[in-house]
Amino acid sequence: MSHLVSLLHTIHLFPRKICILLAGESENDRNRIRGGDTELSDEGKRYSAAVCELVRSRGCLAQGAPLVLSGTLRRYQQMVGELQRTEADASGEKNDSGWARSTCVQLKALNELCFGSLEQLAGGKLRQSFPDEFASRAKDPLRYRYPGVGGESYMDRKTRSKLVSMPIAPPLLASPIITIHKVVTSSSPAGCHVQLP
C-alpha cells in the first residue's frame, strides 16, 4: 500500500480524489475460512450498500464517468454492482448520478492474498493441521509464502499492489474508486494514512 500511495503522489498532476473502499465480508470470512471466491454475506451486503451510499453522498464522482478498479472475485463485483446501481429520485425518475456509466477495470492485483494449498482452510486450523507451516509463518510473517500453487507472502502482496497504480497514471483517469481487501491496507507503514470514506 505504501508503494501505491507514494507512486500516486509522484504522478499527482492536478487535484483529484482517490476513494479506497474495503470489500464487505464474504461468506468465507463469516465462516472463518481462508481465501476462496464466495459472495458477500448478508452483513457484507449491508456494509457495501452503506459504503457505496456514503461515496455517492460525498461527491466522490469525477467529471464524466468514473473509473472503478476492483479485484476479480465475486465480492468485489457485487460491491461494484452496488456502486453502479441506479436509484429512483423523489419524482420516480431514475437517477444514476454518473455511477451507472462508470468503467470497471478488474485487476487480479486487487484480490486478497492467495493461500496456495491452504485455501479453504478453516481459521485456527493452521497450528493444529500444519505445525511446520505455522512455525515458519510465526518466524517471519512478512516474508512467509503459503505453500502450493499460487501461494503468496505479504511481500508478494505488496509487490502486486504496485501494479494497481499503472491504470491510474493517465490524466484521463482523474478520480478513481478502488475496491480492495483489508490485506492490502494491512501492509501500510505507520506514517502512511489512508483515509477511507
Short mmCIF file of C-alpha atoms in Angstrom, two decimals:
data_model
loop_
_atom_site.label_atom_id
_atom_site.label_comp_id
_atom_site.label_asym_id
_atom_site.label_seq_id
_atom_site.Cartn_x
_atom_site.Cartn_y
_atom_site.Cartn_z
CA MET A 1 0.00 0.00 0.00
CA SER A 2 2.84 2.40 0.80
CA HIS A 3 4.27 1.86 -2.71
CA LEU A 4 0.88 2.58 -4.23
CA VAL A 5 0.42 5.76 -2.20
CA SER A 6 3.95 7.03 -2.89
CA LEU A 7 3.60 6.40 -6.62
CA LEU A 8 0.24 8.16 -6.68
CA HIS A 9 1.89 11.16 -5.02
CA THR A 10 4.55 11.32 -7.75
CA ILE A 11 2.01 11.33 -10.58
CA HIS A 12 -0.34 13.80 -8.91
CA LEU A 13 -0.51 16.38 -11.70
CA PHE A 14 -3.79 18.05 -10.70
CA PRO A 15 -6.28 17.95 -7.82
CA ARG A 16 -8.23 14.70 -7.62
CA LYS A 17 -9.92 12.34 -5.22
CA ILE A 18 -8.99 8.69 -4.92
CA CYS A 19 -11.53 6.72 -2.91
CA ILE A 20 -10.38 3.40 -1.48
CA LEU A 21 -13.18 1.08 -0.39
CA LEU A 22 -12.71 -2.07 1.65
CA ALA A 23 -14.68 -5.03 0.36
CA GLY A 24 -17.50 -6.26 2.57
CA GLU A 25 -17.45 -9.53 4.49
CA SER A 26 -17.71 -12.63 2.27
CA GLU A 27 -19.36 -15.92 3.20
CA ASN A 28 -15.90 -17.42 3.77
CA ASP A 29 -14.95 -14.50 6.03
CA ARG A 30 -18.12 -15.09 8.04
CA ASN A 31 -17.31 -18.80 8.37
CA ARG A 32 -13.62 -18.08 9.20
CA ILE A 33 -12.35 -19.87 6.09
CA ARG A 34 -9.19 -18.64 4.34
CA GLY A 35 -9.43 -17.37 0.77
CA GLY A 36 -11.86 -18.65 -1.80
CA ASP A 37 -14.25 -16.83 -4.09
CA THR A 38 -17.56 -16.61 -2.27
CA GLU A 39 -20.22 -13.95 -2.44
CA LEU A 40 -20.81 -11.25 0.14
CA SER A 41 -22.52 -12.34 3.34
CA ASP A 42 -25.72 -10.55 4.39
CA GLU A 43 -23.59 -8.34 6.65
CA GLY A 44 -21.20 -7.73 3.73
CA LYS A 45 -24.11 -6.67 1.51
CA ARG A 46 -25.37 -4.22 4.14
CA TYR A 47 -21.85 -2.83 4.58
CA SER A 48 -21.37 -2.48 0.80
CA ALA A 49 -24.70 -0.68 0.39
CA ALA A 50 -23.82 1.73 3.22
CA VAL A 51 -20.29 2.44 1.94
CA CYS A 52 -21.46 2.95 -1.64
CA GLU A 53 -24.20 5.32 -0.46
CA LEU A 54 -21.59 7.24 1.54
CA VAL A 55 -19.34 7.52 -1.54
CA ARG A 56 -22.27 8.76 -3.65
CA SER A 57 -23.30 11.29 -0.99
CA ARG A 58 -19.77 12.68 -0.55
CA GLY A 59 -19.42 13.59 -4.20
CA CYS A 60 -16.51 11.28 -4.99
CA LEU A 61 -17.62 11.36 -8.62
CA ALA A 62 -15.20 12.80 -11.14
CA GLN A 63 -16.41 14.74 -14.15
CA GLY A 64 -17.78 12.28 -16.64
CA ALA A 65 -17.95 8.58 -15.97
CA PRO A 66 -15.70 7.50 -13.09
CA LEU A 67 -13.19 4.68 -13.16
CA VAL A 68 -13.70 1.86 -10.67
CA LEU A 69 -10.82 -0.54 -10.06
CA SER A 70 -11.66 -3.82 -8.39
CA GLY A 71 -10.43 -7.34 -7.86
CA THR A 72 -11.72 -10.25 -9.91
CA LEU A 73 -13.52 -12.07 -7.09
CA ARG A 74 -17.31 -12.16 -6.68
CA ARG A 75 -17.36 -9.97 -3.58
CA TYR A 76 -15.69 -7.12 -5.49
CA GLN A 77 -18.09 -7.45 -8.42
CA GLN A 78 -21.05 -7.32 -6.04
CA MET A 79 -19.66 -4.14 -4.49
CA VAL A 80 -19.13 -2.55 -7.91
CA GLY A 81 -22.68 -3.56 -8.85
CA GLU A 82 -23.96 -1.79 -5.74
CA LEU A 83 -21.97 1.32 -6.63
CA GLN A 84 -23.33 1.30 -10.21
CA ARG A 85 -26.92 0.63 -9.12
CA THR A 86 -29.33 3.31 -10.29
CA GLU A 87 -31.84 4.73 -7.86
CA ALA A 88 -35.15 6.47 -8.36
CA ASP A 89 -35.27 10.02 -7.07
CA ALA A 90 -38.26 11.58 -5.27
CA SER A 91 -40.15 12.09 -8.57
CA GLY A 92 -39.69 8.43 -9.51
CA GLU A 93 -37.17 9.23 -12.26
CA LYS A 94 -34.06 7.06 -12.39
CA ASN A 95 -31.02 8.92 -11.16
CA ASP A 96 -27.64 7.28 -11.66
CA SER A 97 -25.53 10.36 -10.81
CA GLY A 98 -22.92 9.09 -13.28
CA TRP A 99 -22.19 5.88 -11.40
CA ALA A 100 -24.13 3.61 -13.79
CA ARG A 101 -21.84 4.84 -16.58
CA SER A 102 -18.66 4.11 -14.63
CA THR A 103 -16.00 1.93 -16.17
CA CYS A 104 -14.91 -1.05 -14.08
CA VAL A 105 -11.42 -2.45 -14.57
CA GLN A 106 -10.86 -5.82 -12.89
CA LEU A 107 -7.32 -6.38 -11.65
CA LYS A 108 -6.13 -9.59 -10.04
CA ALA A 109 -3.62 -7.41 -8.18
CA LEU A 110 -6.51 -6.17 -6.00
CA ASN A 111 -7.57 -9.66 -4.89
CA GLU A 112 -6.79 -10.85 -1.40
CA LEU A 113 -3.69 -12.87 -0.52
CA CYS A 114 -3.58 -16.32 -2.15
CA PHE A 115 -3.11 -19.07 0.44
CA GLY A 116 -1.99 -21.70 -2.13
CA SER A 117 -2.70 -25.25 -1.00
CA LEU A 118 -4.07 -23.86 2.28
CA GLU A 119 -7.00 -22.10 0.56
CA GLN A 120 -10.29 -23.00 2.22
CA LEU A 121 -8.55 -23.92 5.49
CA ALA A 122 -10.71 -23.02 8.48
CA GLY A 123 -9.37 -20.27 10.74
CA GLY A 124 -7.29 -21.58 13.65
CA LYS A 125 -6.51 -24.88 11.91
CA LEU A 126 -3.05 -23.90 10.62
CA ARG A 127 -1.42 -24.52 14.02
CA GLN A 128 -3.10 -27.92 14.50
CA SER A 129 -3.05 -29.29 10.96
CA PHE A 130 0.24 -27.82 9.66
CA PRO A 131 2.54 -27.15 12.66
CA ASP A 132 5.66 -26.73 10.48
CA GLU A 133 3.93 -24.12 8.30
CA PHE A 134 2.62 -22.38 11.42
CA ALA A 135 6.17 -22.20 12.86
CA SER A 136 7.62 -20.87 9.58
CA ARG A 137 4.90 -18.23 9.37
CA ALA A 138 5.43 -17.18 13.01
CA LYS A 139 9.19 -16.77 12.36
CA ASP A 140 8.76 -14.22 9.54
CA PRO A 141 5.10 -13.31 8.85
CA LEU A 142 6.00 -10.69 6.24
CA ARG A 143 8.10 -12.99 4.02
CA TYR A 144 6.39 -16.31 4.76
CA ARG A 145 4.98 -17.68 1.49
CA TYR A 146 1.99 -20.00 1.71
CA PRO A 147 2.79 -23.41 0.15
CA GLY A 148 1.37 -24.74 -3.09
CA VAL A 149 0.46 -23.29 -6.46
CA GLY A 150 -0.19 -19.56 -6.26
CA GLY A 151 0.77 -19.30 -2.58
CA GLU A 152 1.88 -15.77 -1.69
CA SER A 153 3.63 -13.86 1.05
CA TYR A 154 2.68 -10.41 2.29
CA MET A 155 5.75 -9.13 0.41
CA ASP A 156 4.31 -10.64 -2.79
CA ARG A 157 1.02 -8.90 -1.98
CA LYS A 158 2.88 -5.61 -1.55
CA THR A 159 4.61 -6.03 -4.91
CA ARG A 160 1.28 -6.79 -6.59
CA SER A 161 -0.13 -3.54 -5.22
CA LYS A 162 2.39 -1.58 -7.29
CA LEU A 163 0.67 -2.80 -10.46
CA VAL A 164 -2.52 -1.01 -9.47
CA SER A 165 -1.01 2.44 -9.98
CA MET A 166 -0.42 1.91 -13.71
CA PRO A 167 -4.04 2.33 -14.86
CA ILE A 168 -4.41 5.36 -12.57
CA ALA A 169 -1.47 7.27 -14.08
CA PRO A 170 -3.03 8.73 -17.26
CA PRO A 171 -4.62 12.16 -16.74
CA LEU A 172 -7.94 10.88 -18.12
CA LEU A 173 -8.38 8.74 -15.03
CA ALA A 174 -8.65 11.62 -12.63
CA SER A 175 -10.59 10.27 -9.65
CA PRO A 176 -10.71 6.50 -9.41
CA ILE A 177 -12.58 4.40 -6.88
CA ILE A 178 -10.55 1.39 -5.74
CA THR A 179 -12.19 -1.60 -4.05
CA ILE A 180 -9.71 -3.69 -2.09
CA HIS A 181 -9.36 -6.39 0.53
CA LYS A 182 -8.19 -5.47 4.04
CA VAL A 183 -4.90 -7.34 3.37
CA VAL A 184 -3.86 -4.50 1.05
CA THR A 185 -4.24 -1.92 3.80
CA SER A 186 -2.52 -4.08 6.43
CA SER A 187 0.87 -3.52 4.80
CA SER A 188 0.64 0.29 5.15
CA PRO A 189 3.54 1.71 7.15
CA ALA A 190 2.86 3.63 10.36
CA GLY A 191 3.48 7.01 8.71
CA CYS A 192 1.07 6.39 5.85
CA HIS A 193 -2.50 7.47 6.47
CA VAL A 194 -5.16 6.15 4.12
CA GLN A 195 -8.48 7.92 4.61
CA LEU A 196 -11.38 5.62 3.87
CA PRO A 197 -14.86 7.03 3.24
#
